[in-house]
Coordinates of C-alpha atoms in Angstrom, one line a residue:
M836 CA -92.5 28.3 -2.0
K837 CA -89.0 30.0 -1.9
R838 CA -86.9 30.7 -4.9
R839 CA -83.6 32.3 -5.7
F840 CA -82.3 34.9 -3.2
G841 CA -84.8 33.3 -0.8
Q842 CA -87.7 35.4 -1.9
P843 CA -91.2 34.2 -2.9
N844 CA -92.4 34.2 -6.5
A845 CA -94.1 37.6 -6.3
E846 CA -91.0 39.3 -5.0
R847 CA -88.9 37.6 -7.6
L848 CA -91.2 38.8 -10.4
I849 CA -91.1 42.3 -9.1
F850 CA -87.3 42.1 -9.0
V851 CA -87.2 41.0 -12.7
I852 CA -89.5 43.8 -13.7
L853 CA -87.3 46.3 -11.9
M854 CA -84.2 45.0 -13.7
M855 CA -86.1 45.5 -17.0
L856 CA -87.0 49.0 -16.0
G857 CA -83.3 49.5 -15.0
A858 CA -82.2 48.4 -18.5
I859 CA -84.5 51.0 -20.0
G860 CA -83.3 53.6 -17.6
I861 CA -79.6 53.0 -18.1
F862 CA -80.0 52.9 -21.9
F863 CA -81.5 56.4 -21.8
G864 CA -78.9 57.6 -19.3
W865 CA -76.2 56.2 -21.5
K866 CA -77.6 57.9 -24.6
F867 CA -78.1 61.2 -22.8
F868 CA -74.4 61.3 -21.5
W869 CA -72.9 59.5 -24.5
F870 CA -69.4 60.7 -25.3
L871 CA -65.9 59.5 -26.2
T872 CA -62.8 60.8 -24.6
D873 CA -59.8 61.8 -26.7
D874 CA -57.7 59.4 -24.6
A875 CA -60.0 56.5 -25.7
Y876 CA -58.5 56.8 -29.2
I877 CA -55.1 55.9 -27.9
A878 CA -56.3 52.3 -27.2
F879 CA -58.1 52.4 -30.6
R880 CA -54.7 53.1 -32.3
Y881 CA -53.1 50.1 -30.6
V882 CA -56.0 47.9 -31.8
S883 CA -55.6 49.4 -35.3
N884 CA -51.9 48.6 -35.4
S885 CA -52.6 45.1 -34.3
L886 CA -55.0 44.6 -37.3
L887 CA -52.4 46.1 -39.6
G888 CA -50.0 43.4 -38.5
Y889 CA -47.7 45.3 -36.1
G890 CA -49.0 44.1 -32.8
Y891 CA -49.9 46.4 -29.9
V892 CA -47.5 49.2 -30.7
W893 CA -47.9 53.0 -30.8
N894 CA -45.7 53.5 -33.8
P895 CA -44.7 50.5 -35.9
P896 CA -41.0 49.4 -36.4
P897 CA -38.4 50.8 -36.6
F898 CA -39.8 52.7 -33.6
Q899 CA -39.4 50.6 -30.4
P900 CA -42.6 49.3 -28.8
V901 CA -44.1 51.4 -26.0
E902 CA -47.1 50.5 -23.9
G903 CA -49.1 53.7 -23.9
Y904 CA -52.3 52.0 -22.9
T905 CA -53.2 50.8 -19.4
S906 CA -56.0 48.5 -20.3
F907 CA -54.7 45.3 -21.9
L908 CA -57.9 43.3 -21.6
W909 CA -59.9 46.2 -23.0
V910 CA -57.6 46.5 -26.0
V911 CA -57.9 42.7 -26.6
L912 CA -61.7 42.9 -26.4
L913 CA -61.9 45.7 -28.8
D914 CA -59.5 43.9 -31.1
L915 CA -61.6 40.7 -30.9
V916 CA -64.9 42.6 -31.6
W917 CA -63.4 44.4 -34.6
R918 CA -62.0 41.1 -36.1
T919 CA -65.2 39.2 -35.6
T920 CA -67.9 41.8 -36.3
G921 CA -66.2 44.4 -38.4
Q922 CA -67.2 47.1 -35.9
E923 CA -64.3 49.5 -35.3
P924 CA -63.6 50.6 -31.7
P925 CA -65.2 54.1 -32.0
Q926 CA -68.5 52.3 -32.9
S927 CA -68.2 49.3 -30.5
A928 CA -66.6 50.6 -27.4
N929 CA -69.6 52.4 -25.9
F930 CA -72.0 49.6 -26.5
I931 CA -69.6 47.2 -24.7
S932 CA -69.4 49.8 -21.8
L933 CA -73.2 49.9 -21.7
I934 CA -73.3 46.1 -21.2
F935 CA -70.8 46.2 -18.4
S936 CA -72.6 49.1 -16.7
Y937 CA -75.9 47.2 -16.8
A938 CA -74.2 44.1 -15.4
T939 CA -72.9 46.3 -12.6
L940 CA -76.4 47.6 -11.9
V941 CA -77.8 44.0 -11.8
L942 CA -75.0 42.7 -9.6
T943 CA -75.5 45.5 -7.1
A944 CA -79.2 44.8 -7.0
V945 CA -78.7 41.1 -6.5
M946 CA -76.4 41.9 -3.6
V947 CA -79.1 44.2 -2.1
M948 CA -81.4 41.2 -2.1
K949 CA -78.8 38.8 -0.7
I950 CA -77.8 40.9 2.3
R951 CA -78.5 39.1 5.5
W952 CA -81.5 41.1 6.4
R953 CA -83.1 40.9 9.8
N954 CA -86.9 40.9 10.0
P955 CA -88.8 43.2 9.5
L956 CA -86.3 44.9 7.2
K957 CA -86.2 41.8 5.0
K958 CA -89.8 42.6 3.9
W959 CA -88.6 45.9 2.5
R960 CA -85.6 44.9 0.4
I961 CA -87.5 45.4 -2.9
A962 CA -88.0 49.0 -1.8
F963 CA -84.3 49.3 -1.3
V964 CA -83.7 48.0 -4.8
V965 CA -86.0 50.7 -6.1
L966 CA -83.9 53.3 -4.2
L967 CA -80.8 51.7 -5.7
L968 CA -82.1 52.2 -9.2
V969 CA -83.0 55.9 -8.4
Y970 CA -79.6 56.4 -6.9
L971 CA -77.6 54.9 -9.8
L972 CA -79.7 56.1 -12.7
L973 CA -79.7 59.7 -11.4
N974 CA -76.0 59.7 -10.7
R975 CA -74.1 61.7 -13.3
T976 CA -70.8 60.0 -12.7
F977 CA -72.2 56.5 -13.0
L978 CA -74.0 57.5 -16.2
A979 CA -71.1 59.4 -17.7
W980 CA -68.9 56.3 -17.4
T981 CA -71.5 54.0 -19.1
S982 CA -69.8 55.4 -22.2
S983 CA -66.4 57.3 -22.8
G984 CA -64.6 54.6 -24.9
L985 CA -62.4 53.8 -21.9
E986 CA -62.2 50.6 -19.9
T987 CA -63.8 52.2 -16.8
A988 CA -67.2 50.4 -17.0
M989 CA -65.4 47.0 -17.5
F990 CA -63.1 47.6 -14.5
N991 CA -66.0 48.6 -12.3
C992 CA -68.0 45.6 -13.3
F993 CA -65.2 43.3 -12.5
L994 CA -64.6 45.0 -9.1
I995 CA -68.3 44.6 -8.2
L996 CA -68.2 41.0 -9.3
W997 CA -65.1 40.4 -7.1
V998 CA -67.0 41.8 -4.1
F999 CA -70.0 39.6 -5.0
A1000 CA -67.8 36.5 -5.1
L1001 CA -66.1 37.1 -1.7
F1002 CA -69.2 38.2 0.1
F1003 CA -72.0 36.1 -1.3
V1004 CA -70.6 32.9 -2.8
R1005 CA -70.9 30.2 -0.1
S1006 CA -68.8 27.4 -1.4
P1007 CA -65.2 28.1 -0.3
A1008 CA -63.7 26.6 -3.5
L1009 CA -66.0 28.5 -5.8
R1010 CA -65.6 31.6 -3.7
V1011 CA -61.8 31.7 -3.8
G1012 CA -61.6 30.4 -7.4
S1013 CA -64.1 32.9 -8.9
A1014 CA -62.6 35.8 -6.9
S1015 CA -59.1 34.9 -8.0
L1016 CA -60.2 34.7 -11.6
V1017 CA -61.9 38.1 -11.4
S1018 CA -58.9 39.6 -9.7
A1019 CA -56.8 38.4 -12.7
A1020 CA -59.3 40.1 -15.0
L1021 CA -58.9 43.3 -12.9
A1022 CA -55.1 43.2 -13.2
L1023 CA -55.4 42.7 -17.0
T1024 CA -57.9 45.6 -17.3
R1025 CA -55.8 48.1 -15.3
P1026 CA -52.4 47.8 -13.5
D1027 CA -53.9 48.7 -10.2
G1028 CA -55.8 45.4 -10.4
L1029 CA -52.6 43.8 -9.3
L1030 CA -53.5 44.9 -5.8
F1031 CA -56.5 42.6 -5.8
C1032 CA -54.3 39.8 -7.0
A1033 CA -52.0 40.3 -4.1
V1034 CA -54.8 40.1 -1.6
M1035 CA -56.1 37.0 -3.3
L1036 CA -52.8 35.3 -2.5
V1037 CA -53.4 36.0 1.2
I1038 CA -57.0 34.9 1.0
A1039 CA -56.1 31.7 -0.8
F1040 CA -53.7 30.8 2.0
I1041 CA -56.3 31.8 4.7
E1042 CA -58.8 29.4 3.1
F1043 CA -56.0 26.8 2.7
F1044 CA -55.1 26.8 6.4
G1045 CA -58.8 26.9 7.4
A1046 CA -59.8 23.9 5.3
P1047 CA -61.0 20.9 7.4
D1048 CA -58.8 18.3 5.5
R1049 CA -55.8 18.1 3.3
R1050 CA -57.6 17.3 0.1
G1051 CA -59.9 20.3 0.5
A1052 CA -57.0 22.5 1.4
R1053 CA -55.1 21.6 -1.7
K1054 CA -58.2 22.2 -3.8
L1055 CA -58.7 25.6 -2.3
L1056 CA -55.1 26.6 -2.8
S1057 CA -55.1 25.5 -6.4
Y1058 CA -58.3 27.3 -7.2
G1059 CA -56.9 30.4 -5.6
L1060 CA -53.5 30.4 -7.3
L1061 CA -54.1 29.0 -10.8
P1062 CA -55.9 32.0 -12.2
L1063 CA -53.1 34.3 -11.0
F1064 CA -50.7 32.6 -13.3
I1065 CA -52.6 34.4 -16.1
V1066 CA -51.3 37.6 -14.6
V1067 CA -47.8 36.3 -14.3
A1068 CA -47.8 35.3 -18.0
H1069 CA -49.0 38.7 -19.0
Q1070 CA -46.3 40.4 -16.9
V1071 CA -43.6 38.2 -18.5
W1072 CA -45.0 39.1 -21.9
R1073 CA -45.0 42.8 -21.0
L1074 CA -41.4 42.7 -19.9
S1075 CA -40.3 40.7 -23.0
F1076 CA -42.2 42.9 -25.5
Y1077 CA -42.0 46.4 -24.0
G1078 CA -39.0 45.9 -21.7
E1079 CA -40.9 47.3 -18.6
W1080 CA -42.8 46.0 -15.7
L1081 CA -45.4 48.8 -15.8
P1082 CA -47.1 50.7 -18.7
N1083 CA -45.4 53.8 -20.0
T1084 CA -48.4 55.9 -18.8
Y1085 CA -47.4 55.2 -15.2
Y1086 CA -44.1 57.0 -15.7
A1087 CA -45.7 59.8 -17.6
K1088 CA -48.5 60.5 -15.0
V1089 CA -47.0 59.7 -11.6
I1090 CA -44.3 62.2 -11.0
G1091 CA -44.4 61.8 -7.2
A1092 CA -47.0 61.6 -4.4
W1093 CA -49.6 64.3 -4.6
P1094 CA -51.7 64.1 -1.5
K1095 CA -53.0 67.7 -1.7
S1096 CA -54.6 67.0 -5.0
G1097 CA -56.0 63.7 -3.9
V1098 CA -57.5 65.1 -0.7
L1099 CA -59.3 67.9 -2.7
Y1100 CA -60.4 65.3 -5.3
A1101 CA -61.9 63.2 -2.5
L1102 CA -63.4 66.2 -0.8
S1103 CA -65.1 67.3 -4.0
F1104 CA -66.5 63.8 -4.6
T1105 CA -67.7 63.5 -1.0
L1106 CA -69.5 66.9 -1.2
E1107 CA -71.0 66.3 -4.6
Y1108 CA -72.6 63.0 -3.7
G1109 CA -73.3 63.6 0.1
L1110 CA -71.0 60.7 1.0
W1111 CA -70.3 62.2 4.4
F1112 CA -73.8 61.1 5.3
A1113 CA -73.0 57.5 4.2
A1114 CA -69.7 57.6 6.1
G1115 CA -71.6 58.6 9.3
I1116 CA -74.0 55.7 9.1
I1117 CA -71.1 53.2 8.3
C1118 CA -69.0 54.5 11.2
W1119 CA -72.0 54.3 13.5
A1120 CA -72.5 50.7 12.5
F1121 CA -68.9 49.8 13.1
V1122 CA -68.9 51.4 16.5
R1123 CA -71.9 49.3 17.4
I1124 CA -70.6 46.0 16.1
M1125 CA -66.8 46.1 16.6
P1126 CA -66.9 44.9 20.2
R1127 CA -68.6 41.7 18.9
M1128 CA -66.1 41.2 16.0
K1129 CA -62.9 39.3 16.8
I1130 CA -61.4 39.6 13.4
W1131 CA -58.1 37.8 14.1
A1132 CA -59.3 35.6 16.9
G1133 CA -58.8 32.0 16.0
L1134 CA -56.3 32.7 13.3
F1135 CA -53.3 32.2 15.5
S1136 CA -52.5 30.2 18.6
A1137 CA -49.4 30.0 20.8
R1138 CA -48.4 26.4 21.2
G1139 CA -45.2 25.1 22.5
G1140 CA -43.7 28.6 22.7
R1141 CA -44.4 29.5 19.1
V1142 CA -47.2 31.0 17.1
Q1143 CA -49.0 28.5 14.8
V1144 CA -51.8 29.0 12.3
L1145 CA -54.9 27.1 13.3
K1146 CA -56.3 24.6 10.9
E1147 CA -59.9 25.2 11.6
P1148 CA -62.8 26.7 9.6
L1149 CA -62.3 30.4 9.5
V1150 CA -65.2 32.8 10.0
A1151 CA -66.2 34.3 6.6
Y1152 CA -65.9 37.9 7.7
R1153 CA -62.1 37.7 8.0
V1154 CA -61.9 37.3 4.2
Q1155 CA -64.5 40.1 3.8
F1156 CA -62.4 42.3 6.1
L1157 CA -59.4 41.8 3.7
A1158 CA -61.7 42.7 0.8
I1159 CA -62.7 45.9 2.4
A1160 CA -59.1 46.7 3.3
V1161 CA -57.9 46.3 -0.3
I1162 CA -60.7 48.4 -1.6
L1163 CA -59.7 51.2 0.9
G1164 CA -56.1 50.6 0.0
H1165 CA -56.9 51.0 -3.7
L1166 CA -58.8 54.2 -2.9
G1167 CA -55.9 55.5 -0.7
Y1168 CA -53.4 54.9 -3.5
Y1169 CA -55.3 57.0 -6.0
T1170 CA -56.0 59.6 -3.3
F1171 CA -52.6 60.1 -1.6
V1172 CA -50.1 58.9 -4.2
V1173 CA -51.6 59.6 -7.6
G1174 CA -53.6 62.6 -6.5
G1175 CA -56.9 61.6 -8.1
D1176 CA -57.4 61.4 -11.8
H1177 CA -57.5 63.7 -14.8
F1178 CA -61.1 62.6 -15.5
E1179 CA -64.3 63.4 -13.5
Y1180 CA -64.2 60.9 -10.6
R1181 CA -63.3 58.0 -12.9
V1182 CA -61.2 56.2 -10.3
Y1183 CA -63.9 56.6 -7.7
N1184 CA -66.8 55.4 -9.9
Q1185 CA -66.9 52.0 -8.2
L1186 CA -67.6 53.7 -4.9
I1187 CA -71.0 54.8 -6.1
P1188 CA -72.7 51.3 -6.0
L1189 CA -70.3 50.2 -3.2
S1190 CA -71.3 53.1 -1.0
F1191 CA -75.0 52.3 -1.4
L1192 CA -74.3 48.6 -0.4
A1193 CA -72.2 49.7 2.5
V1194 CA -75.0 51.9 3.9
L1195 CA -77.5 49.1 3.5
W1196 CA -75.1 46.6 5.2
S1197 CA -74.7 49.0 8.1
L1198 CA -78.5 49.4 8.5
S1199 CA -78.8 45.6 8.4
K1200 CA -76.4 45.5 11.4
L1201 CA -78.0 48.4 13.3
K1202 CA -81.5 46.9 12.8
P1203 CA -83.5 50.1 13.0
R1204 CA -87.3 50.1 12.4
P1205 CA -88.2 49.9 8.7
V1206 CA -89.5 53.5 8.5
V1207 CA -86.2 54.7 9.9
A1208 CA -84.1 52.6 7.6
L1209 CA -86.1 53.7 4.5
S1210 CA -85.9 57.3 5.6
L1211 CA -82.1 57.1 6.0
M1212 CA -81.7 55.5 2.6
L1213 CA -84.0 58.0 1.0
G1214 CA -82.1 60.8 2.7
F1215 CA -78.8 59.4 1.3
V1216 CA -80.2 59.3 -2.2
L1217 CA -81.6 62.8 -2.0
L1218 CA -78.4 64.3 -0.6
S1219 CA -76.6 63.0 -3.7
M1220 CA -78.7 65.2 -6.0
P1221 CA -78.3 68.9 -5.4
V1222 CA -74.7 69.5 -6.2
Q1223 CA -74.4 67.3 -9.2
W1224 CA -77.6 68.5 -10.9
T1225 CA -77.0 72.2 -10.1
H1226 CA -73.6 71.8 -11.8
W1227 CA -75.2 70.1 -14.8
V1228 CA -77.8 72.9 -15.2
L1229 CA -75.0 75.5 -15.2
T1230 CA -72.9 73.7 -17.8
K1231 CA -75.2 71.7 -20.1
D1232 CA -75.5 74.5 -22.6
L1233 CA -71.7 75.2 -22.9
N1234 CA -71.0 73.8 -26.3
T1235 CA -67.8 75.4 -27.5
R1236 CA -64.2 74.8 -26.7
E1237 CA -63.8 78.4 -25.5
E1238 CA -66.7 78.0 -23.0
T1239 CA -65.5 74.6 -21.7
H1240 CA -61.7 74.9 -21.6
I1241 CA -60.7 74.7 -18.0
M1242 CA -64.4 74.7 -17.2
I1243 CA -65.0 76.0 -13.7
A1244 CA -68.7 76.5 -12.9
P1245 CA -69.4 77.9 -9.4
I1246 CA -72.7 76.6 -8.0
S1247 CA -72.8 78.7 -4.7
P1248 CA -74.3 81.8 -6.2
T1249 CA -77.4 79.8 -7.2
W1250 CA -77.9 78.2 -3.8
P1251 CA -80.0 79.6 -0.9
A1252 CA -78.0 81.5 1.7
P1253 CA -78.2 78.9 4.5
F1254 CA -76.6 76.3 2.3
R1255 CA -74.2 78.5 0.5
P1256 CA -71.1 77.7 2.6
Y1257 CA -71.4 74.0 1.6
A1258 CA -71.5 75.0 -2.0
E1259 CA -68.7 77.4 -1.6
L1260 CA -66.5 74.7 -0.2
F1261 CA -67.3 72.5 -3.2
D1262 CA -66.5 75.5 -5.5
R1263 CA -63.1 76.1 -4.0
A1264 CA -62.1 72.4 -4.3
Q1265 CA -63.3 72.3 -7.9
S1266 CA -61.5 75.5 -8.8
W1267 CA -58.1 74.3 -7.6
L1268 CA -58.6 70.8 -9.1
I1269 CA -59.6 71.9 -12.6
Q1270 CA -56.9 74.5 -12.8
H1271 CA -54.5 71.6 -12.2
H1272 CA -56.2 69.4 -14.7
V1273 CA -57.7 67.1 -12.0
G1274 CA -61.2 65.9 -12.2
M1275 CA -62.0 67.6 -15.5
R1276 CA -65.8 67.5 -16.0
H1277 CA -67.7 65.3 -18.5
Q1278 CA -68.9 68.3 -20.5
E1279 CA -65.4 69.6 -21.1
H1280 CA -64.1 66.2 -22.3
K1281 CA -67.2 65.8 -24.5
I1282 CA -66.8 69.1 -26.2
F1283 CA -63.0 68.6 -26.6
W1284 CA -63.6 65.3 -28.3
Q1285 CA -66.1 66.9 -30.7
T1286 CA -63.6 69.6 -31.4
Q1287 CA -60.8 67.2 -32.1
V1288 CA -63.1 65.2 -34.5
R1289 CA -64.0 68.4 -36.3
D1290 CA -60.4 69.6 -36.6
Y1291 CA -58.9 66.4 -38.0
P1292 CA -59.6 64.5 -41.2
S1293 CA -61.7 61.4 -41.2
R1294 CA -59.9 58.1 -40.8
V1295 CA -60.7 57.4 -44.5
D1296 CA -58.9 60.6 -45.6
G1297 CA -56.1 60.0 -43.2
M1298 CA -55.5 56.5 -44.6
R1299 CA -54.5 58.1 -47.9
I1300 CA -51.2 59.3 -46.4
P1301 CA -48.7 56.5 -47.3
R1302 CA -46.5 55.0 -44.7
A1303 CA -43.5 55.3 -47.1
G1304 CA -41.0 57.9 -46.0
F1305 CA -42.0 57.6 -42.3
P1306 CA -44.2 60.7 -42.0
V1307 CA -44.1 62.1 -38.4
Y1308 CA -46.6 64.4 -36.6
A1309 CA -45.7 65.9 -33.2
V1310 CA -48.7 66.8 -31.1
Y1311 CA -49.8 67.2 -27.5
C1312 CA -53.3 65.8 -27.5
V1313 CA -52.8 62.6 -29.5
G1314 CA -56.0 60.6 -29.2
V1315 CA -58.1 61.5 -32.2
P1316 CA -55.2 62.2 -34.6
S1317 CA -53.5 58.9 -33.7
W1318 CA -56.7 57.2 -35.0
T1319 CA -57.4 59.3 -38.0
L1320 CA -53.8 59.3 -39.2
P1321 CA -53.0 55.5 -38.9
N1322 CA -50.0 55.6 -41.2
V1323 CA -48.4 58.6 -39.6
N1324 CA -45.9 58.2 -36.8
I1325 CA -47.1 60.2 -33.8
I1326 CA -44.8 61.8 -31.3
D1327 CA -46.8 62.2 -28.1
M1328 CA -45.5 65.4 -26.6
F1329 CA -47.1 64.7 -23.2
G1330 CA -45.3 61.4 -23.0
L1331 CA -48.1 58.9 -22.5
N1332 CA -46.9 57.0 -25.5
D1333 CA -43.3 58.1 -25.6
Y1334 CA -40.5 56.4 -23.6
I1335 CA -38.2 59.4 -23.4
I1336 CA -40.7 62.1 -22.5
A1337 CA -42.4 59.9 -19.9
R1338 CA -39.1 59.4 -18.0
G1339 CA -37.4 62.7 -18.6
P1340 CA -37.2 65.5 -16.0
T1341 CA -40.3 67.8 -15.7
P1342 CA -39.8 71.4 -16.6
E1343 CA -39.0 73.7 -13.7
G1344 CA -41.2 76.6 -12.8
R1345 CA -44.4 75.1 -14.0
S1346 CA -47.4 74.2 -11.9
R1347 CA -48.0 70.5 -11.7
M1348 CA -50.8 69.3 -14.0
M1349 CA -52.4 65.8 -13.8
A1350 CA -51.1 63.8 -16.7
H1351 CA -50.0 67.0 -18.5
S1352 CA -46.7 67.9 -16.7
R1353 CA -44.3 66.2 -19.0
R1354 CA -42.6 68.0 -21.9
P1355 CA -40.1 66.8 -24.5
P1356 CA -36.4 67.6 -23.9
D1357 CA -35.0 70.3 -26.1
G1358 CA -34.4 69.0 -29.6
Y1359 CA -36.1 65.7 -29.0
A1360 CA -39.2 66.0 -31.2
E1361 CA -37.1 67.9 -33.8
S1362 CA -34.8 64.9 -34.1
Y1363 CA -37.5 62.9 -35.8
R1364 CA -38.0 65.8 -38.3
P1365 CA -41.8 66.1 -38.1
N1366 CA -43.2 66.8 -41.6
V1367 CA -47.0 66.5 -41.1
T1368 CA -49.2 69.5 -40.5
I1369 CA -53.0 69.8 -40.3
I1370 CA -54.4 72.9 -42.0
A1371 CA -58.2 73.4 -41.7
G1372 CA -58.6 69.7 -41.2
D1373 CA -56.5 68.8 -44.2
P1374 CA -53.2 66.8 -43.6
R1375 CA -50.2 68.1 -45.4
V1376 CA -47.0 66.1 -45.8
A1377 CA -43.8 68.0 -46.6
E1378 CA -40.9 66.4 -48.4
R1379 CA -37.6 65.9 -46.4
H1380 CA -34.1 66.4 -47.7
P1381 CA -32.4 64.1 -46.9
E1382 CA -35.1 61.5 -46.3
L1383 CA -35.7 60.0 -42.9
T1384 CA -34.8 56.3 -43.0
A1385 CA -35.4 53.3 -40.7
D1386 CA -31.7 53.4 -39.7
G1387 CA -32.0 57.1 -38.9
I1388 CA -35.0 56.5 -36.6
A1389 CA -33.2 53.6 -34.9
R1390 CA -30.2 55.9 -34.3
V1391 CA -32.4 58.6 -32.8
E1392 CA -34.1 56.2 -30.5
T1393 CA -30.8 54.7 -29.3
S1394 CA -29.2 58.0 -28.9
W1395 CA -32.0 59.5 -26.7
R1396 CA -32.3 56.4 -24.6
E1397 CA -28.5 56.6 -23.9
R1398 CA -28.9 60.3 -22.9
L1399 CA -31.8 59.4 -20.6
K1400 CA -29.7 56.8 -18.9
N1401 CA -26.9 59.3 -18.3
I1402 CA -29.4 61.8 -16.9
E1403 CA -30.8 59.1 -14.5
Q1404 CA -27.3 58.1 -13.5
M1405 CA -26.4 61.7 -12.8
G1406 CA -29.6 62.1 -10.8
S1407 CA -29.0 59.0 -8.7
G1408 CA -25.4 60.1 -8.1
G1409 CA -26.5 63.4 -6.9
A1410 CA -29.0 61.8 -4.6
K1411 CA -26.2 59.9 -3.0

């Protein structure tokens, strides 16, 4: 008797047992790589200010609101958990990330089972699930982002769920409706999720024109479009509250296209996890099947001298082709425009389960003998191990800030001579990236977070500083202090949470640094008259004469925004 996924009872039982083992494995991996990033505390501060009654602001009024977080849905979730359970974000965030990470593992395993296998490969799909568990649970990047305090695990889970909806949900209405809802969740989780919403508009209309009758067409269109109004509502709220279409962090981080950094970031990721092997199998499969794929055939027809959209059922792979295209477009944006990411492969993390699925899909189309398919998948898994775990062995015992600051750990000296050129290429990419603050490794962020926690007072002690008098602390790395000093107004000197610094000109003569290139204009931080210092973990507040007032802060904000407008106008005039 057949059951869910089309497998017999014994296979289903083995699958459930494997998922239970996966839960145990991911828990231990999560615990082993557990850390919080300093940046995670930025979102925690916004949640804190919400509970204090100020809303999602960096500094409460009279400071103007700034959107220094990029993860609205993550902030809302942490806020909700704190209000309902009493668990503060530093305690709850990583448990939530663990849940999303496990959901990603299960969803990926379900997709392995639901691939349209050709006999005799179908008999071996449980073996492929075993290989998936080995691949994910021994992947440092996947395990690192099961924690961190950031929204990464949630975003990746939603993206995998979006792929599942478009590739494996059979009902057109349920497929387009669920995928549209998940794309809305992606957009609320990170602004780059808007790209998935845009493609859902196209998919909704493809399904609409392909529906067999008007009633079904209207149903498909409404299912596809209605969830996207959630995103529209959020954008309207963002514009009305913050006065901008995009988060402040976009302006602080993206100075201009940085393809050199992105290419090296992608090269490092590819070498570390042997993804060139996966790319070879995928390309081989596409070369074999492309002659049989007429992706756009049947979409358009010339009738009466004009092109018309055909109202006939559309082949499912056209929607899937768009899904693949938007995933590649998302990858291309981070690679060639943004230049990668400050964190270790954070924006590529979703590619880890997706690459495994892509290789399996390719093998299902190539239809090799089972022993060949299993050997290729095993080879893919094994090739992902040497670089990542060599690097881990070399860095795992570096536990001080001095040892891990700009942590470059060459692996090539430890490799056998025949394989050393491969490791040297990886080392060169890593050296350039880390010197430019791109792809900073997990161990460095972990130790930096521990250092920050040690160097600042506890939140309980920081709460003792009264809000009266508008205490101000100007600092570059704002995460931990922004949480432990909740009543202190923080000037973010890198500009992630500061309107003026994020949009001001970058200093000349400095090497570009990922998310660390901005600096405050001369006299800007001083205009707020910072009076908080931290000495041996003890916060000191100096008296001001005369006092800083709400009207004074408002005048400073208005004055600097006017200056920024003048600079921008002069720049645009010069460009003309």
